[in-house]
Coordinates of C-alpha atoms in Angstrom, one line a residue:
Chain A
X10 CA 181.2 -109.0 175.6
X11 CA 178.9 -111.8 174.5
X12 CA 176.2 -110.5 176.8
X13 CA 176.6 -107.0 175.5
X14 CA 176.3 -108.3 172.0
X15 CA 173.2 -110.3 172.8
X16 CA 171.7 -107.1 174.4
X17 CA 172.5 -105.1 171.3
X18 CA 170.8 -107.6 169.0
X19 CA 167.7 -107.6 171.3
X20 CA 167.8 -103.8 171.3
X21 CA 168.1 -103.7 167.5
X22 CA 165.2 -106.1 166.9
X23 CA 163.1 -104.5 169.6
X24 CA 163.5 -101.0 168.2
X25 CA 162.7 -102.3 164.7
X26 CA 159.6 -104.2 165.9
X27 CA 158.4 -101.2 167.8
X28 CA 158.8 -99.0 164.8
X29 CA 156.0 -101.1 163.3
X30 CA 153.8 -100.3 166.3
X31 CA 150.5 -101.5 164.9
X32 CA 151.9 -104.9 164.0
X33 CA 153.6 -105.2 167.3
X34 CA 150.5 -104.8 169.4
X35 CA 148.3 -106.8 167.0
X36 CA 150.5 -109.8 167.4
X37 CA 150.0 -109.6 171.2
X38 CA 146.3 -109.1 170.7
X39 CA 146.1 -112.3 168.6
X40 CA 147.1 -114.4 171.6
X41 CA 143.7 -113.7 173.3
X42 CA 141.6 -114.7 170.3
X43 CA 143.6 -117.8 169.7
X44 CA 142.9 -118.9 173.3
X45 CA 139.2 -118.0 172.9
X46 CA 138.9 -120.5 170.0
X47 CA 140.2 -123.3 172.1
X48 CA 138.1 -122.3 175.1
X49 CA 134.9 -122.6 173.1
X50 CA 136.2 -125.8 171.6
X51 CA 136.8 -127.3 175.0
X52 CA 133.1 -126.6 175.9
X53 CA 132.3 -129.4 173.5
X54 CA 134.2 -132.1 175.4
X55 CA 133.2 -131.4 179.0
X56 CA 135.6 -131.5 182.0
X57 CA 136.6 -135.1 182.5
X58 CA 138.0 -136.7 179.3
X59 CA 139.5 -140.1 180.2
X60 CA 142.4 -139.8 177.7
X61 CA 143.4 -136.5 179.3
X62 CA 143.2 -137.7 182.9
X63 CA 147.0 -137.8 183.4
X64 CA 146.9 -134.0 182.7
X65 CA 143.9 -133.2 184.9
X66 CA 141.2 -134.2 182.5
X67 CA 140.5 -130.8 181.1
X68 CA 140.9 -130.2 177.4
X69 CA 141.3 -126.4 177.6
X70 CA 144.3 -126.6 179.9
X71 CA 145.8 -129.4 177.8
X72 CA 145.5 -127.4 174.6
X73 CA 146.6 -124.2 176.2
X74 CA 150.0 -125.7 177.2
X75 CA 150.3 -127.4 173.8
X76 CA 149.7 -124.2 171.8
X77 CA 151.7 -122.0 174.1
X78 CA 154.9 -124.1 174.0
X79 CA 154.6 -125.2 170.4
X80 CA 155.2 -121.6 169.5
X81 CA 158.8 -122.3 170.5
X82 CA 158.9 -124.9 167.8
X83 CA 157.6 -122.5 165.2
X84 CA 160.1 -119.8 166.3
X85 CA 163.0 -122.3 166.4
X86 CA 162.2 -123.7 163.0
X87 CA 161.6 -120.4 161.3
X88 CA 163.6 -117.9 163.2
X89 CA 167.1 -118.7 162.2
X90 CA 166.4 -119.2 158.6
X91 CA 164.1 -116.1 158.5
X92 CA 166.8 -114.0 160.3
X93 CA 169.3 -114.9 157.5
X94 CA 166.8 -114.3 154.8
X95 CA 165.8 -110.9 156.4
X96 CA 169.5 -109.9 156.5
X97 CA 169.9 -111.0 152.9
X98 CA 166.8 -109.1 151.7
X99 CA 167.7 -106.0 153.7
X100 CA 171.2 -106.1 152.3
X101 CA 172.9 -106.1 155.7
X102 CA 174.2 -109.7 155.7
X103 CA 177.7 -108.7 154.3
X104 CA 178.0 -105.9 156.8
X105 CA 177.5 -108.2 159.7
X106 CA 179.6 -111.0 158.4
X107 CA 182.5 -108.7 157.9
X108 CA 182.6 -107.8 161.6
X109 CA 184.6 -109.5 164.2
X110 CA 181.7 -111.6 165.6
X111 CA 181.8 -115.3 164.7
X112 CA 179.0 -116.5 162.5
X113 CA 177.4 -118.9 164.9
X114 CA 177.0 -116.1 167.4
X115 CA 175.6 -113.8 164.7
X116 CA 172.9 -116.5 163.9
X117 CA 172.0 -117.3 167.5
X118 CA 171.7 -113.7 168.5
X119 CA 169.8 -112.8 165.5
X120 CA 167.0 -115.1 166.7
X121 CA 167.2 -114.0 170.3
X122 CA 164.4 -111.5 170.1
X123 CA 162.1 -114.0 168.4
X124 CA 162.7 -116.4 171.3
X125 CA 162.1 -113.7 173.8
X126 CA 159.0 -112.5 172.1
X127 CA 157.7 -116.1 172.0
X128 CA 158.3 -116.3 175.8
X129 CA 156.2 -113.2 176.2
X130 CA 153.5 -115.0 174.1
X131 CA 153.8 -118.1 176.4
X132 CA 153.5 -116.0 179.5
X133 CA 150.5 -114.2 178.0
X134 CA 148.8 -117.5 177.0
X135 CA 149.2 -118.8 180.6
X136 CA 148.2 -115.7 182.3
X137 CA 145.1 -115.2 180.2
X138 CA 144.3 -118.9 180.7
X139 CA 144.6 -118.6 184.4
X140 CA 143.0 -115.2 185.0
X141 CA 140.3 -115.2 182.3
X142 CA 139.4 -118.9 181.8
X143 CA 140.2 -120.4 185.2
X144 CA 142.9 -122.8 184.4
X145 CA 144.4 -124.5 187.4
X146 CA 148.2 -124.8 187.5
X147 CA 150.4 -126.7 189.8
X148 CA 153.7 -125.6 188.6
X149 CA 157.1 -127.2 189.5
X150 CA 159.2 -124.2 188.4
X151 CA 162.6 -125.9 188.3
X152 CA 161.2 -128.7 186.0
X153 CA 159.3 -126.3 183.8
X154 CA 162.5 -124.2 183.5
X155 CA 164.6 -127.2 182.5
X156 CA 162.0 -128.3 179.9
X157 CA 161.9 -124.8 178.5
X158 CA 165.7 -124.8 178.1
X159 CA 165.6 -128.2 176.5
X160 CA 162.8 -127.2 174.2
X161 CA 164.9 -124.3 173.0
X162 CA 168.1 -126.3 172.5
X163 CA 166.2 -129.2 170.7
X164 CA 164.2 -127.0 168.5
X165 CA 167.0 -124.6 167.8
X166 CA 169.2 -127.3 166.4
X167 CA 166.5 -128.2 163.9
X168 CA 166.1 -124.5 163.1
X169 CA 169.8 -124.1 162.5
X170 CA 169.7 -127.0 160.0
X171 CA 166.9 -125.3 158.3
X172 CA 168.9 -122.1 158.2
X173 CA 171.7 -124.1 156.5
X174 CA 169.2 -125.0 153.7
X175 CA 168.3 -121.4 153.3
X176 CA 171.9 -120.3 153.2
X177 CA 172.6 -122.7 150.2
X178 CA 169.3 -123.1 148.4
X179 CA 167.7 -119.8 149.5
X180 CA 164.1 -121.1 149.4
X181 CA 162.2 -124.4 149.6
X182 CA 163.6 -126.0 152.7
X183 CA 162.2 -129.6 152.9
X184 CA 163.6 -130.2 156.3
X185 CA 161.4 -127.5 158.0
X186 CA 158.4 -128.7 156.0
X187 CA 158.7 -132.3 157.0
X188 CA 159.6 -131.5 160.6
X189 CA 156.8 -129.0 161.3
X190 CA 154.2 -131.2 159.6
X191 CA 155.2 -134.3 161.6
X192 CA 155.4 -132.3 164.8
X193 CA 152.0 -130.6 164.3
X194 CA 150.4 -133.9 163.4
X195 CA 152.1 -136.3 165.8
X196 CA 153.7 -134.2 168.5
X197 CA 150.6 -133.9 170.8
X198 CA 150.0 -130.2 170.4
X199 CA 146.2 -130.1 170.4
X200 CA 145.4 -133.8 171.1
X201 CA 147.3 -136.4 173.1
X202 CA 149.7 -138.8 171.3
X203 CA 147.7 -141.7 172.8
X204 CA 144.8 -141.1 170.3
X205 CA 147.2 -141.9 167.5
X206 CA 147.5 -145.5 166.0
X207 CA 150.3 -147.5 167.5
X208 CA 152.5 -147.2 164.4
X209 CA 152.2 -143.4 164.5
X210 CA 152.8 -143.3 168.2
X211 CA 156.2 -145.0 167.5
X212 CA 157.1 -142.2 165.2
X213 CA 155.9 -139.6 167.7
X214 CA 158.3 -141.0 170.2
X215 CA 161.2 -139.8 168.1
X216 CA 160.0 -136.2 167.9
X217 CA 161.3 -133.7 170.4
X218 CA 157.9 -131.9 170.5
X219 CA 156.3 -134.9 172.0
X220 CA 158.7 -135.0 174.9
X221 CA 158.8 -131.2 175.4
X222 CA 155.0 -131.0 175.6
X223 CA 154.6 -134.1 177.8
X224 CA 157.2 -132.9 180.2
X225 CA 155.9 -129.4 180.3
X226 CA 152.3 -130.4 180.8
X227 CA 153.3 -132.6 183.7
X228 CA 155.5 -130.0 185.2
X229 CA 153.0 -127.1 184.8
X230 CA 149.6 -128.8 185.3
X231 CA 150.5 -131.5 187.8
X232 CA 153.7 -130.2 189.4
X233 CA 155.8 -133.3 188.5
X234 CA 159.5 -133.0 189.5
X235 CA 162.5 -133.7 187.1
X236 CA 162.9 -137.1 188.8
X237 CA 159.4 -138.2 187.6
X238 CA 160.1 -137.0 184.1
X239 CA 163.5 -138.7 183.4
X240 CA 162.4 -140.4 180.0
X241 CA 161.2 -137.0 178.7
X242 CA 164.2 -134.8 179.6
X243 CA 166.6 -137.8 178.9
X244 CA 165.4 -137.9 175.3
X245 CA 165.7 -134.2 174.9
X246 CA 169.3 -134.1 176.4
X247 CA 170.4 -136.8 174.0
X248 CA 168.6 -135.1 171.1
X249 CA 170.2 -131.8 171.8
X250 CA 173.7 -133.2 172.4
X251 CA 173.6 -134.9 168.9
X252 CA 171.7 -132.3 166.9
X253 CA 173.1 -129.1 168.2
X254 CA 176.8 -129.7 167.3
X255 CA 175.7 -131.3 164.1
X256 CA 173.5 -128.3 163.1
X257 CA 176.3 -125.8 163.9
X258 CA 178.7 -128.0 161.8
X259 CA 176.3 -128.0 158.9
X260 CA 175.7 -124.3 159.1
X261 CA 179.4 -123.7 159.0
X262 CA 179.6 -125.9 155.9
X263 CA 176.6 -124.0 154.4
X264 CA 178.3 -120.6 154.9
X265 CA 181.5 -121.9 153.4
X266 CA 179.6 -123.1 150.4
X267 CA 177.8 -119.8 150.0
X268 CA 181.2 -118.0 150.3
X269 CA 182.7 -120.3 147.7
X270 CA 179.7 -119.9 145.3
X271 CA 179.5 -116.2 145.9
X272 CA 175.8 -116.5 146.9
X273 CA 176.1 -115.1 150.4
X274 CA 173.9 -112.1 149.6
X275 CA 171.6 -113.7 147.2
X276 CA 168.0 -114.6 148.1
Chain B
X22 CA 205.5 -106.9 154.6
X23 CA 203.0 -105.1 152.4
X24 CA 199.5 -104.9 153.9
X25 CA 197.8 -106.5 150.8
X26 CA 199.4 -109.3 148.8
X27 CA 197.4 -111.1 146.2
X28 CA 199.2 -114.0 144.4
X29 CA 197.7 -115.6 141.4
X30 CA 194.1 -115.4 142.7
X31 CA 191.5 -117.4 140.7
X32 CA 187.8 -117.3 141.3
X33 CA 185.1 -119.1 139.3
X34 CA 181.4 -118.8 140.0
X35 CA 179.1 -121.7 139.3
X36 CA 176.5 -121.1 136.7
X37 CA 172.9 -122.3 136.9
X38 CA 172.2 -125.2 134.5
X39 CA 169.2 -125.8 132.5
X40 CA 167.1 -128.9 133.3
X41 CA 168.3 -130.6 130.1
X42 CA 172.0 -129.9 131.0
X43 CA 171.4 -131.4 134.4
X44 CA 169.8 -134.5 133.0
X45 CA 172.5 -135.1 130.4
X46 CA 175.4 -134.5 132.8
X47 CA 174.2 -134.3 136.5
X48 CA 177.8 -133.9 137.9
X49 CA 179.2 -131.6 135.3
X50 CA 179.2 -128.0 136.7
X51 CA 179.3 -124.9 134.5
X52 CA 181.5 -122.0 135.6
X53 CA 182.2 -118.4 134.8
X54 CA 185.7 -117.2 135.4
X55 CA 185.6 -114.0 137.5
X56 CA 189.3 -113.8 138.3
X57 CA 192.0 -115.4 136.3
X58 CA 195.2 -115.3 138.3
X59 CA 195.3 -111.8 139.7
X60 CA 198.5 -110.7 141.4
X61 CA 199.5 -107.4 143.0
X62 CA 200.7 -105.9 146.2
X63 CA 199.7 -102.7 148.0
X64 CA 202.2 -100.9 150.1
X65 CA 201.6 -99.3 153.5
X66 CA 200.0 -95.8 153.2
X67 CA 199.3 -96.3 149.6
X68 CA 196.1 -95.5 147.7
X69 CA 195.6 -98.3 145.2
X70 CA 192.8 -97.9 142.7
X71 CA 191.3 -100.8 140.9
X72 CA 189.6 -99.6 137.8
X73 CA 187.6 -101.6 135.3
X74 CA 184.2 -101.8 133.6
X75 CA 181.2 -103.5 135.2
X76 CA 181.8 -107.2 135.6
X77 CA 185.6 -106.9 135.5
X78 CA 186.1 -108.6 138.8
X79 CA 186.7 -105.6 141.1
X80 CA 184.0 -106.5 143.7
X81 CA 184.9 -110.2 143.6
X82 CA 188.5 -109.3 144.4
X83 CA 187.5 -106.9 147.3
X84 CA 185.2 -109.5 148.7
X85 CA 188.0 -112.1 148.8
X86 CA 190.2 -109.6 150.5
X87 CA 187.4 -108.8 153.0
X88 CA 186.9 -112.6 153.7
X89 CA 183.4 -112.5 152.3
X90 CA 184.3 -114.8 149.4
X91 CA 186.7 -117.8 149.2
X92 CA 189.2 -117.8 146.4
X93 CA 189.5 -121.1 144.4
X94 CA 193.2 -120.8 144.0
X95 CA 196.0 -118.5 144.9
X96 CA 196.9 -116.7 148.2
X97 CA 195.7 -113.5 149.7
X98 CA 197.3 -112.0 152.8
X99 CA 196.1 -108.9 154.6
X100 CA 198.5 -107.3 157.1
X101 CA 200.3 -110.6 157.1
X102 CA 197.2 -112.8 157.7
X103 CA 195.9 -115.4 155.3
X104 CA 192.2 -114.7 154.3
X105 CA 191.5 -118.4 154.3
X106 CA 193.1 -119.4 157.6
X107 CA 193.0 -116.3 159.7
X108 CA 189.7 -114.7 158.8
X109 CA 189.0 -113.1 162.1
X110 CA 192.5 -111.5 162.3
X111 CA 192.0 -110.1 158.8
X112 CA 188.6 -108.6 159.7
X113 CA 190.1 -106.9 162.8
X114 CA 192.4 -104.8 160.6
X115 CA 190.1 -103.8 157.8
X116 CA 187.3 -101.4 157.2
X117 CA 185.0 -102.5 154.4
X118 CA 182.8 -99.8 152.9
X119 CA 180.2 -101.3 150.7
X120 CA 178.4 -99.3 148.1
X121 CA 175.1 -100.8 149.1
X122 CA 172.6 -98.3 150.4
X123 CA 170.6 -101.0 152.0
X124 CA 173.4 -102.3 154.2
X125 CA 171.9 -100.5 157.2
X126 CA 168.8 -101.0 159.4
X127 CA 166.8 -98.3 157.9
X128 CA 164.2 -97.9 160.7
X129 CA 167.0 -97.3 163.3
X130 CA 168.9 -94.1 163.6
X131 CA 172.4 -93.7 162.2
X132 CA 173.6 -93.6 165.9
X133 CA 171.9 -96.9 166.7
X134 CA 173.3 -98.5 163.6
X135 CA 176.8 -97.4 164.3
X136 CA 176.6 -98.6 167.9
X137 CA 175.3 -101.9 166.8
X138 CA 178.1 -102.4 164.3
X139 CA 180.7 -101.1 166.9
X140 CA 179.6 -103.8 169.4
X141 CA 179.8 -106.5 166.7
X142 CA 183.4 -105.3 166.2
X143 CA 184.1 -105.8 169.9
X144 CA 184.0 -102.2 171.0
X145 CA 182.3 -101.4 174.3
X146 CA 181.8 -98.9 177.1
X147 CA 183.7 -95.6 176.9
X148 CA 185.7 -96.7 173.9
X149 CA 182.5 -97.4 171.9
X150 CA 181.0 -94.0 172.7
X151 CA 184.2 -92.2 171.9
X152 CA 184.8 -94.0 168.6
X153 CA 181.3 -93.6 167.4
X154 CA 181.4 -89.9 168.2
X155 CA 184.8 -89.6 166.5
X156 CA 183.7 -91.2 163.2
X157 CA 180.4 -89.2 163.2
X158 CA 182.5 -86.0 163.5
X159 CA 185.0 -87.1 161.0
X160 CA 182.3 -87.9 158.4
X161 CA 180.3 -84.7 159.2
X162 CA 177.1 -86.5 159.8
X163 CA 176.1 -83.9 162.4
X164 CA 172.5 -83.9 163.6
X165 CA 171.5 -86.5 161.0
X166 CA 173.0 -89.2 163.2
X167 CA 170.0 -89.3 165.5
X168 CA 167.5 -89.6 162.6
X169 CA 166.3 -92.9 161.1
X170 CA 168.5 -94.0 158.2
X171 CA 165.4 -94.2 156.0
X172 CA 165.3 -90.4 156.0
X173 CA 168.9 -90.1 154.7
X174 CA 169.9 -89.1 151.2
X175 CA 172.2 -91.4 149.2
X176 CA 175.1 -89.1 150.1
X177 CA 174.4 -89.3 153.8
X178 CA 174.1 -93.1 153.7
X179 CA 177.4 -93.2 151.9
X180 CA 178.9 -91.1 154.7
X181 CA 177.4 -93.4 157.3
X182 CA 178.9 -96.4 155.4
X183 CA 182.3 -94.7 155.6
X184 CA 181.8 -94.0 159.3
X185 CA 181.1 -97.7 159.8
X186 CA 184.2 -98.6 157.9
X187 CA 186.3 -96.4 160.1
X188 CA 184.8 -97.7 163.4
X189 CA 187.5 -100.3 164.0
X190 CA 190.4 -97.8 163.3
X191 CA 191.4 -100.0 160.4
X192 CA 194.9 -99.9 158.9
X193 CA 193.4 -101.0 155.5
X194 CA 190.2 -99.3 154.2
X195 CA 188.4 -101.1 151.4
X196 CA 186.1 -98.9 149.3
X197 CA 184.0 -100.6 146.7
X198 CA 182.8 -98.0 144.2
X199 CA 182.2 -95.5 147.0
X200 CA 181.0 -92.7 144.8
X201 CA 178.9 -94.7 142.4
X202 CA 175.6 -93.0 143.4
X203 CA 176.9 -89.7 144.6
X204 CA 176.6 -86.3 142.9
X205 CA 179.9 -84.8 141.7
X206 CA 180.2 -82.5 144.8
X207 CA 179.7 -85.2 147.2
X208 CA 182.0 -87.5 145.3
X209 CA 184.7 -84.9 145.4
X210 CA 184.2 -84.4 149.1
X211 CA 184.5 -88.1 149.8
X212 CA 187.7 -88.4 147.8
X213 CA 189.2 -85.4 149.7
X214 CA 188.2 -87.1 152.9
X215 CA 189.8 -90.4 152.0
X216 CA 193.0 -88.7 150.9
X217 CA 193.1 -86.8 154.1
X218 CA 192.8 -90.0 156.1
X219 CA 195.7 -91.5 154.1
X220 CA 197.9 -88.4 154.8
X221 CA 196.9 -87.9 158.4
X222 CA 196.3 -91.4 159.7
X223 CA 198.6 -93.4 157.4
X224 CA 195.7 -95.5 156.2
X225 CA 196.2 -97.9 153.3
X226 CA 193.3 -97.6 150.8
X227 CA 192.0 -100.0 148.3
X228 CA 189.4 -98.3 146.1
X229 CA 187.5 -99.7 143.1
X230 CA 185.8 -97.5 140.6
X231 CA 184.8 -97.3 136.9
X232 CA 185.2 -93.5 137.0
X233 CA 188.4 -92.6 135.3
X234 CA 188.5 -89.1 136.7
X235 CA 188.2 -90.5 140.2
X236 CA 191.1 -92.9 139.6
X237 CA 193.2 -89.9 138.4
X238 CA 192.2 -87.7 141.3
X239 CA 193.0 -90.2 143.9
X240 CA 196.6 -90.0 142.7
X241 CA 197.9 -93.4 143.8
X242 CA 198.7 -96.4 141.8
X243 CA 196.1 -97.8 139.4
X244 CA 195.4 -101.3 138.3
X245 CA 193.3 -101.8 135.2
X246 CA 191.3 -104.9 135.4
X247 CA 189.1 -106.4 132.8
X248 CA 187.5 -109.9 132.4
X249 CA 189.3 -111.0 135.6
X250 CA 192.7 -110.1 134.4
X251 CA 194.9 -107.2 135.6
X252 CA 196.0 -105.5 132.3
X253 CA 198.2 -102.8 133.7
X254 CA 199.5 -101.6 137.0
X255 CA 201.3 -98.3 137.6
X256 CA 200.8 -94.7 138.3
X257 CA 198.6 -92.7 135.9
X258 CA 201.8 -91.3 134.1
X259 CA 203.3 -94.7 133.8
X260 CA 200.2 -96.2 132.3
X261 CA 199.8 -93.3 129.8
X262 CA 203.4 -93.5 128.9
X263 CA 203.4 -97.2 128.5
X264 CA 200.7 -97.3 125.9
X265 CA 201.5 -94.0 124.2
X266 CA 203.2 -95.5 121.3
X267 CA 200.3 -94.3 119.3
X268 CA 199.6 -90.7 119.8
X269 CA 196.8 -88.3 119.1
X270 CA 197.7 -85.5 116.6
X271 CA 195.9 -82.4 115.5
X272 CA 196.5 -81.6 111.9
X273 CA 195.7 -78.6 109.7
X274 CA 196.4 -79.1 106.1
X275 CA 195.1 -78.7 102.5
X276 CA 195.3 -81.1 99.7
X277 CA 194.2 -80.9 96.1
X278 CA 191.6 -83.5 95.3
X279 CA 190.2 -83.4 98.9
X280 CA 190.5 -85.9 101.7
X281 CA 189.4 -88.9 99.6
X282 CA 192.6 -88.7 97.6
X283 CA 194.6 -89.4 100.7
X284 CA 192.9 -92.8 101.4
X285 CA 193.3 -92.6 105.2
X286 CA 190.9 -93.9 107.9
X287 CA 190.5 -93.4 111.7
X288 CA 190.6 -89.7 111.9
X289 CA 188.0 -87.2 113.1
X290 CA 187.4 -84.2 111.0
X291 CA 187.0 -81.2 113.2
X292 CA 186.2 -78.7 110.5
X293 CA 187.1 -77.5 107.0
X294 CA 187.2 -74.0 105.5
X295 CA 188.4 -72.8 102.1
X296 CA 190.0 -76.2 101.2
X297 CA 191.7 -76.4 104.6
X298 CA 191.0 -79.3 106.9
X299 CA 191.4 -79.6 110.6
X300 CA 191.5 -83.1 111.8
X301 CA 192.5 -85.3 114.8
X302 CA 194.1 -88.7 114.3
X303 CA 195.3 -91.5 116.5
X304 CA 198.4 -92.8 114.8
X305 CA 202.0 -94.0 115.4
X306 CA 204.9 -91.6 114.6
X307 CA 206.0 -93.7 111.5
X308 CA 202.4 -93.7 110.1
X309 CA 202.2 -89.9 110.7
X310 CA 205.3 -89.3 108.8
X311 CA 203.9 -91.4 105.9
X312 CA 200.7 -89.4 105.9
X313 CA 202.5 -86.1 105.9
X314 CA 204.6 -87.2 103.0
X315 CA 201.5 -88.2 101.1
X316 CA 199.9 -84.8 101.6
X317 CA 203.1 -83.1 100.4
X318 CA 203.5 -85.5 97.4
X319 CA 199.9 -84.7 96.4
X320 CA 200.8 -81.0 96.3
X321 CA 199.1 -80.3 99.6
X322 CA 200.2 -77.9 102.4
X323 CA 200.6 -78.6 106.1
X324 CA 200.0 -75.6 108.3
X325 CA 200.0 -77.3 111.8
X326 CA 201.0 -80.6 113.4
X327 CA 200.4 -80.7 117.1
X328 CA 200.7 -83.7 119.4
X329 CA 197.9 -84.1 121.8
X330 CA 198.2 -86.0 125.1
X331 CA 196.0 -89.0 125.5
X332 CA 193.4 -88.7 128.3
X333 CA 193.3 -91.5 130.9
X334 CA 190.0 -92.4 129.4
X335 CA 191.6 -93.0 126.0
X336 CA 194.4 -95.0 127.5
X337 CA 192.0 -97.1 129.4
X338 CA 189.8 -97.7 126.4
X339 CA 192.8 -98.8 124.5
X340 CA 194.0 -101.2 127.2
X341 CA 190.7 -103.0 127.6
X342 CA 189.7 -102.5 124.0
X343 CA 186.4 -100.9 124.7
X344 CA 185.0 -97.4 124.3
X345 CA 184.7 -95.9 127.7
X346 CA 183.6 -92.5 126.5
X347 CA 180.1 -93.2 127.9
X348 CA 181.3 -94.4 131.3
X349 CA 180.7 -91.9 134.1

């Protein structure tokens, strides 16, 4: 039944997205131009940058993986809260909450399409990178898959906490703001963490983005196995194990507060 | 056990505070009382109409019963399940029809919408298809069902909402102002449909409205609610009878010196011709006798005294102390 529900959520969101055809295809087209910007930028740096040697030395492939997989962070942070806000604005939130599906499932499945669409983005980023711009990949698929899974669980937990803020305060979620700013700045998306001052590198160590991107780059660009990436996936496992239950607990509390205050449908 | 039991339900909503209030007393919350100890029971197969002006607490009460709101105090059970402790069991047995046109995914067809909500209600496979087809047929959505909801009229969306409420084959159907934005013909059709479901399927219906004629037409018990308090519960006849101590009388009389010589207030003059007055007055029997005596003492003549039954609207207005003559 859960799979069926997941499929129906995907179907609902796909049909809705497809009904705005122009926006749907425009989003996909945007990927190409975003890559193009970084391709031209990489021409400034040449092919062998010492700081990027662990990743093959090429800035373009480094940035490509960073941008591609950081889209998951954006989706995770924004998707849960935006799904709730969307249902509130559309007026459908009470209709789905009065059904027999538990609230955590409703929230998770409401964001499923966004995750899937992001995966399509990631695949497109990599395919365009490989076929149009000659990026060399040495993929360790099992490691890449595990890092993808851990990226989703780590980022999703942060996203669910953000959704809890939206449920109670409706707008102005400081958690997302702080988290996305820190991750964009210190997570190693478009430059390696090593260029940061020592003090900031210490902060970067506690951000999941740092470990997701490090692990993913090594698995996709250098073919590293899971054995060689224990510190990265170890951090993400601990992060997910602590944050995911905490986020679901906080979300449950937020829904209860909204039900108590009568603000479930307010936005 | 009755399908709906509400015992002393209290609900307060927090009110937003001004910045000054927050600074002066950061922990002192302000509340507005939405329900002040509401109690009632609804029997199996009954149509129970909650009637009251806007802001009376009808929707709050329904949302508590539908597990969308938490009561602050009191106990609510639906089909024997506590709304606080057994939310999912409550939701399994109710159909909640909201009067919110935007409660659907407008860019999807009615069919897609119903299938989506059916899956969320744990229907699948053959059962899902059959149930969706059944409710589409029952509500007469016909060919519209394959069109996007954005193309629907208000009436069609209300039918779709009703179809969604019936998806789970509920034993309790909750209808929150279902005819609020319908034209009179559609509203009548919906009332007929609901009454049919009660007589054919044995459904229990909770319906809220501020339309007095609707309450009367549904024919079940009525609870009059105002400012979070249930003022009266009973059948229409019981409610009218209970408050009919004052009655409306039609009088035809003449009096030398004109009406001003009688020194009476609170009557409506319907007409006057050749010194004869026709008037309507809301008055108790004792006061009427006093008035009639006064007319005769002044040398007047009484040609007609006729008792006129109070309308539900008048009864309702008197219970809640407001003029409802402008309510639809």
